[in-house]
């Protein structure tokens, strides 16, 4: 009898338990847990987890997602000791706590304790309910459901990220930064106690508004920690005398344009960890803000700093001041398409090195481009004549760059840049103006390209977040990249200070200025870092007098000074060697020594020594001329006395005004023999300066109201004539006409003229100042 009753009791209990479990399963299926993460709010942080900018959710709530391991153990101890000492042992509901709370409420005749566990508090955060008995029951059931589905650490993590801390702040990490100005893993004992109690009454205990209440509540936590001996007494005594902060830290707004960009790129991410170096970013923003305060109105600036080995973006300033509407601080100029000016010239030189068109000291021509589709001048308005490739690049000369692009091909140049990941914007087909800014690009692309110069010719897409996996692309050979860095690291007159910011660390740098002074650029490579600067007006309006060397270089210099110094001097790759070369032909110095007018030491790739490039004038296609001469050494055909064939090395025709007299064509090419009167002069229609006698003296009279003008007259020649005084342009006139220029101050001068067929002449004269005037 007793055995049967026992069996029935057991079976009844088992059946009831099964029914209860079935009911719970059905309830769980009918009322599933929602997505356990709160509504998406986003925090973008620096690499060290310092917040850069917070983006609230649709309700204006700011959260900073955090894991248990990123929260101070002191805080976890205070939280569990004060709120739920048995958290890791109960199933979500603590019956003893419930009965204790019930007894306390009956005795006090009011609600003084809810008996809620941390799990129940999380349930209330996920499923808000009225403070009533049915609401409490639903809260307990949800707590059991949470314990069924989640681990204890997962539940605790939910609390750490969802607990209210006053105002629009949820989560302990956001609270720590807002109320204490520090991350949650750096809390003192007093701060941990304060944050442990704050969610009980976030508005009542707000430390910025009610510091006395907050202190009393904090001390209650300290009393409990002492009662349970959770902390050493010494720590508790120190915590009691620590004051409660009474201010609210403003929401972070550092690298705001980068943060906005990353948030838009990853809208569903609650936490975006960038590669930004927080201290460097703050310093960069201060530098730019202070620097732009001295610039004309409405001018902004952008800057990037990149670690070359990792391609991580360490600092990103998209504007001068995010909050400055006059300077359009909301516009991200790191990504804005602008004219790059001359900043892309190094890559053309690198491509030409790889193509075998030049070496580091190839002879290039910096003279007016006659009869050419594109005829630019230099920024300085003058011309230098014969220049090496290295000097032309360092001085950013325009005509040699156009000469190289003409030889290399605009379409190929554009394709190479795009294949390396650069943004390139063209209006129409690629053309020669591209190399002087006649195309669009952005600061990000330009800096990315410059990383290749210090990374064996390989570009790596910039890494903005720690999880980015940027793509590596080939730009140029390691040898060409090494030669470019060597060229760009050489001191430039007037800028020696930036080329050697440190005796140990050379700086390879380049500037650029767009047409109409709309954009000023400067990019520098120092050690393992590359920094780029843009300055201009976001609306594209001109900034007269503001150009790369004057406006952008000083800011670049300040940024480079802020970077750690690291020695960076790599030996040349095996593909690079140094050898002697000859001008004007460009061959090795030991090949045709009789044709070597001038020697240079050049860096060459793969032992290839390309000849001097043609300049575009038909008679310059070959610089090695063969002529017949008679017994007197005069030029003559075999039919009229020519006895011997003579080979002559000539310089490009347009260079004559810049060459010493003994290297000019009329001196190198023998005069025609009178026995061949019908023989046309090889050098075409002879051009001769008139009006001023060679080696003459011009005098100026002191106090003259109208100083005499210098005549610009000539005979012969063809078409447009360019006139130069001491190699500086002073006028352009047509053949058969005359002009004048102001009389120079006393001194020695050279006057030269060059026509569009390449014919030239020059004279030397002196200007003195004495009584009387005229030509002596």
Short mmCIF file of C-alpha atoms in Angstrom, two decimals, residues 10-242:
data_model
loop_
_atom_site.label_atom_id
_atom_site.label_comp_id
_atom_site.label_asym_id
_atom_site.label_seq_id
_atom_site.Cartn_x
_atom_site.Cartn_y
_atom_site.Cartn_z
CA UNK A 10 6.97 9.74 -7.67
CA UNK A 11 5.12 9.42 -10.94
CA UNK A 12 2.99 12.43 -10.10
CA UNK A 13 6.03 14.47 -9.25
CA UNK A 14 7.79 13.40 -12.41
CA UNK A 15 4.70 14.10 -14.45
CA UNK A 16 4.22 17.47 -12.85
CA UNK A 17 7.85 18.31 -13.41
CA UNK A 18 7.63 17.21 -17.01
CA UNK A 19 4.48 19.27 -17.46
CA UNK A 20 6.20 22.26 -15.86
CA UNK A 21 9.22 21.84 -18.09
CA UNK A 22 6.94 21.46 -21.11
CA UNK A 23 5.09 24.61 -20.13
CA UNK A 24 8.35 26.47 -19.74
CA UNK A 25 9.55 25.22 -23.14
CA UNK A 26 6.29 26.26 -24.75
CA UNK A 27 6.46 29.65 -23.03
CA UNK A 28 10.05 30.03 -24.18
CA UNK A 29 9.00 29.26 -27.74
CA UNK A 30 6.02 31.56 -27.52
CA UNK A 31 7.95 34.41 -25.96
CA UNK A 32 11.52 34.09 -27.22
CA UNK A 33 14.32 36.29 -26.06
CA UNK A 34 14.84 39.32 -28.24
CA UNK A 35 18.13 40.22 -29.73
CA UNK A 36 20.18 40.51 -26.58
CA UNK A 37 22.23 43.45 -27.84
CA UNK A 38 20.70 46.89 -27.26
CA UNK A 39 19.69 49.20 -30.06
CA UNK A 40 22.70 50.04 -32.21
CA UNK A 41 24.69 53.00 -30.91
CA UNK A 42 28.26 53.31 -32.08
CA UNK A 43 31.58 54.39 -30.62
CA UNK A 44 34.64 54.87 -32.81
CA UNK A 45 37.83 54.54 -30.81
CA UNK A 46 41.54 55.03 -31.25
CA UNK A 47 43.79 52.01 -31.33
CA UNK A 48 44.26 52.25 -27.54
CA UNK A 49 40.43 52.13 -27.13
CA UNK A 50 40.12 55.84 -26.26
CA UNK A 51 36.81 57.09 -27.70
CA UNK A 52 37.13 59.37 -30.71
CA UNK A 53 33.47 60.02 -31.37
CA UNK A 54 30.18 58.56 -30.16
CA UNK A 55 27.08 58.13 -32.29
CA UNK A 56 23.89 57.79 -30.24
CA UNK A 57 21.06 55.44 -31.13
CA UNK A 58 17.69 56.62 -32.38
CA UNK A 59 16.67 57.52 -28.83
CA UNK A 60 19.79 59.56 -28.20
CA UNK A 61 21.41 56.94 -25.94
CA UNK A 62 25.20 56.65 -25.91
CA UNK A 63 26.79 53.26 -25.25
CA UNK A 64 30.35 52.04 -25.42
CA UNK A 65 30.37 48.21 -25.77
CA UNK A 66 32.75 46.54 -23.38
CA UNK A 67 33.66 43.00 -22.33
CA UNK A 68 34.16 41.73 -18.78
CA UNK A 69 37.91 41.58 -19.30
CA UNK A 70 37.97 45.30 -20.17
CA UNK A 71 36.34 46.32 -16.89
CA UNK A 72 38.16 46.82 -13.62
CA UNK A 73 38.02 43.79 -11.32
CA UNK A 74 37.50 46.27 -8.51
CA UNK A 75 34.26 47.37 -10.12
CA UNK A 76 33.08 43.79 -10.67
CA UNK A 77 33.74 43.06 -6.98
CA UNK A 78 31.82 46.14 -5.88
CA UNK A 79 28.93 45.39 -8.21
CA UNK A 80 28.48 41.75 -7.21
CA UNK A 81 29.02 42.39 -3.51
CA UNK A 82 26.49 45.20 -3.42
CA UNK A 83 23.92 43.91 -5.90
CA UNK A 84 24.12 40.12 -6.07
CA UNK A 85 26.70 38.20 -4.02
CA UNK A 86 25.24 34.85 -5.14
CA UNK A 87 25.14 35.75 -8.84
CA UNK A 88 27.27 32.81 -9.93
CA UNK A 89 25.27 30.31 -7.86
CA UNK A 90 21.52 30.99 -8.26
CA UNK A 91 19.47 30.06 -11.36
CA UNK A 92 18.50 33.65 -12.09
CA UNK A 93 16.19 34.09 -9.12
CA UNK A 94 17.42 34.03 -5.53
CA UNK A 95 14.55 32.77 -3.31
CA UNK A 96 16.28 33.90 -0.13
CA UNK A 97 16.64 37.42 -1.53
CA UNK A 98 12.97 37.43 -2.56
CA UNK A 99 11.75 36.37 0.90
CA UNK A 100 14.11 38.83 2.60
CA UNK A 101 12.83 41.67 0.43
CA UNK A 102 9.23 40.63 1.12
CA UNK A 103 9.84 40.66 4.88
CA UNK A 104 11.60 44.06 4.72
CA UNK A 105 8.80 45.60 2.68
CA UNK A 106 6.10 44.28 5.06
CA UNK A 107 7.93 45.55 8.10
CA UNK A 108 8.56 48.97 6.54
CA UNK A 109 5.03 49.09 5.06
CA UNK A 110 6.57 50.29 1.78
CA UNK A 111 8.85 49.00 -0.93
CA UNK A 112 12.40 49.24 0.30
CA UNK A 113 13.89 46.27 -1.53
CA UNK A 114 13.02 44.43 -4.68
CA UNK A 115 15.12 41.32 -4.11
CA UNK A 116 16.21 41.43 -7.75
CA UNK A 117 19.27 39.58 -8.87
CA UNK A 118 21.52 40.96 -11.58
CA UNK A 119 19.84 38.53 -13.97
CA UNK A 120 16.44 39.93 -13.03
CA UNK A 121 17.73 43.47 -13.55
CA UNK A 122 18.91 42.49 -17.03
CA UNK A 123 15.47 40.97 -17.68
CA UNK A 124 13.85 44.27 -16.66
CA UNK A 125 16.21 46.18 -19.01
CA UNK A 126 15.32 43.86 -21.87
CA UNK A 127 11.59 43.62 -20.97
CA UNK A 128 10.43 46.75 -19.16
CA UNK A 129 7.42 46.06 -16.88
CA UNK A 130 5.34 47.94 -14.31
CA UNK A 131 6.36 47.70 -10.66
CA UNK A 132 3.66 45.27 -9.61
CA UNK A 133 3.35 41.67 -8.50
CA UNK A 134 2.52 40.41 -12.01
CA UNK A 135 5.38 42.45 -13.35
CA UNK A 136 7.75 40.94 -10.82
CA UNK A 137 6.58 37.42 -11.77
CA UNK A 138 7.19 38.14 -15.44
CA UNK A 139 10.61 39.50 -14.50
CA UNK A 140 11.49 36.29 -12.67
CA UNK A 141 10.32 34.10 -15.53
CA UNK A 142 12.43 36.12 -17.97
CA UNK A 143 15.38 35.81 -15.63
CA UNK A 144 15.02 32.02 -15.67
CA UNK A 145 14.80 32.19 -19.44
CA UNK A 146 18.01 34.21 -19.64
CA UNK A 147 19.83 31.73 -17.42
CA UNK A 148 18.57 28.92 -19.62
CA UNK A 149 19.98 30.44 -22.80
CA UNK A 150 23.00 32.40 -21.67
CA UNK A 151 26.06 31.87 -19.54
CA UNK A 152 26.66 33.88 -16.39
CA UNK A 153 29.39 35.91 -18.09
CA UNK A 154 27.10 36.69 -20.99
CA UNK A 155 24.41 37.94 -18.61
CA UNK A 156 26.94 40.03 -16.69
CA UNK A 157 28.21 41.49 -19.97
CA UNK A 158 24.65 42.52 -20.85
CA UNK A 159 24.36 44.34 -17.53
CA UNK A 160 27.71 46.06 -18.01
CA UNK A 161 26.54 47.43 -21.36
CA UNK A 162 22.86 48.19 -20.61
CA UNK A 163 22.71 49.50 -17.06
CA UNK A 164 21.53 53.14 -16.89
CA UNK A 165 24.00 55.64 -15.47
CA UNK A 166 22.13 58.90 -15.79
CA UNK A 167 21.34 61.31 -18.60
CA UNK A 168 21.65 59.49 -21.93
CA UNK A 169 24.43 57.18 -20.73
CA UNK A 170 24.12 53.40 -20.67
CA UNK A 171 26.83 50.94 -19.85
CA UNK A 172 29.75 51.17 -17.47
CA UNK A 173 32.34 52.11 -20.12
CA UNK A 174 30.32 55.07 -21.38
CA UNK A 175 29.67 56.08 -17.76
CA UNK A 176 33.35 55.89 -16.85
CA UNK A 177 34.31 58.19 -19.71
CA UNK A 178 31.38 60.56 -19.13
CA UNK A 179 31.53 60.98 -15.35
CA UNK A 180 35.16 60.12 -14.64
CA UNK A 181 37.04 60.84 -17.87
CA UNK A 182 38.74 57.45 -17.95
CA UNK A 183 38.10 53.88 -19.16
CA UNK A 184 36.36 51.34 -16.95
CA UNK A 185 39.53 49.31 -16.45
CA UNK A 186 41.28 52.17 -14.63
CA UNK A 187 38.80 52.84 -11.82
CA UNK A 188 39.87 53.55 -8.27
CA UNK A 189 38.03 51.85 -5.39
CA UNK A 190 35.95 54.97 -4.77
CA UNK A 191 35.05 55.30 -8.45
CA UNK A 192 34.15 51.62 -8.68
CA UNK A 193 31.83 51.96 -5.68
CA UNK A 194 30.17 55.03 -7.19
CA UNK A 195 29.48 53.34 -10.52
CA UNK A 196 28.24 50.21 -8.77
CA UNK A 197 25.44 52.12 -7.04
CA UNK A 198 24.65 54.72 -9.70
CA UNK A 199 22.21 52.50 -11.74
CA UNK A 200 19.94 52.18 -8.65
CA UNK A 201 18.89 55.83 -9.03
CA UNK A 202 20.73 57.37 -12.00
CA UNK A 203 19.03 60.78 -11.84
CA UNK A 204 19.13 61.06 -8.04
CA UNK A 205 22.81 60.11 -7.80
CA UNK A 206 24.15 61.99 -10.82
CA UNK A 207 27.58 63.15 -9.64
CA UNK A 208 27.58 66.34 -11.69
CA UNK A 209 24.28 67.53 -10.24
CA UNK A 210 24.09 65.86 -6.82
CA UNK A 211 27.62 65.14 -5.60
CA UNK A 212 26.53 64.89 -1.92
CA UNK A 213 23.87 62.29 -2.67
CA UNK A 214 26.30 60.42 -4.88
CA UNK A 215 28.85 60.37 -2.06
CA UNK A 216 26.36 59.00 0.46
CA UNK A 217 25.29 56.28 -1.97
CA UNK A 218 28.93 55.45 -2.72
CA UNK A 219 29.73 55.19 0.97
CA UNK A 220 26.89 52.67 1.40
CA UNK A 221 28.69 50.47 -1.07
CA UNK A 222 31.94 50.98 0.82
CA UNK A 223 30.16 50.00 4.06
CA UNK A 224 29.02 46.77 2.50
CA UNK A 225 32.49 46.06 1.08
CA UNK A 226 33.86 46.53 4.59
CA UNK A 227 31.15 44.37 6.15
CA UNK A 228 31.92 41.47 3.84
CA UNK A 229 35.66 42.20 3.88
CA UNK A 230 35.67 42.24 0.10
CA UNK A 231 38.38 44.91 0.01
CA UNK A 232 41.29 45.65 2.33
CA UNK A 233 40.41 48.18 5.04
CA UNK A 234 43.17 50.52 3.90
CA UNK A 235 41.66 50.73 0.41
CA UNK A 236 38.22 51.41 1.86
CA UNK A 237 39.53 54.18 4.14
CA UNK A 238 41.26 55.84 1.18
CA UNK A 239 38.11 55.54 -0.91
CA UNK A 240 35.96 57.26 1.75
CA UNK A 241 38.06 60.44 1.67
CA UNK A 242 38.19 60.60 -2.14
#
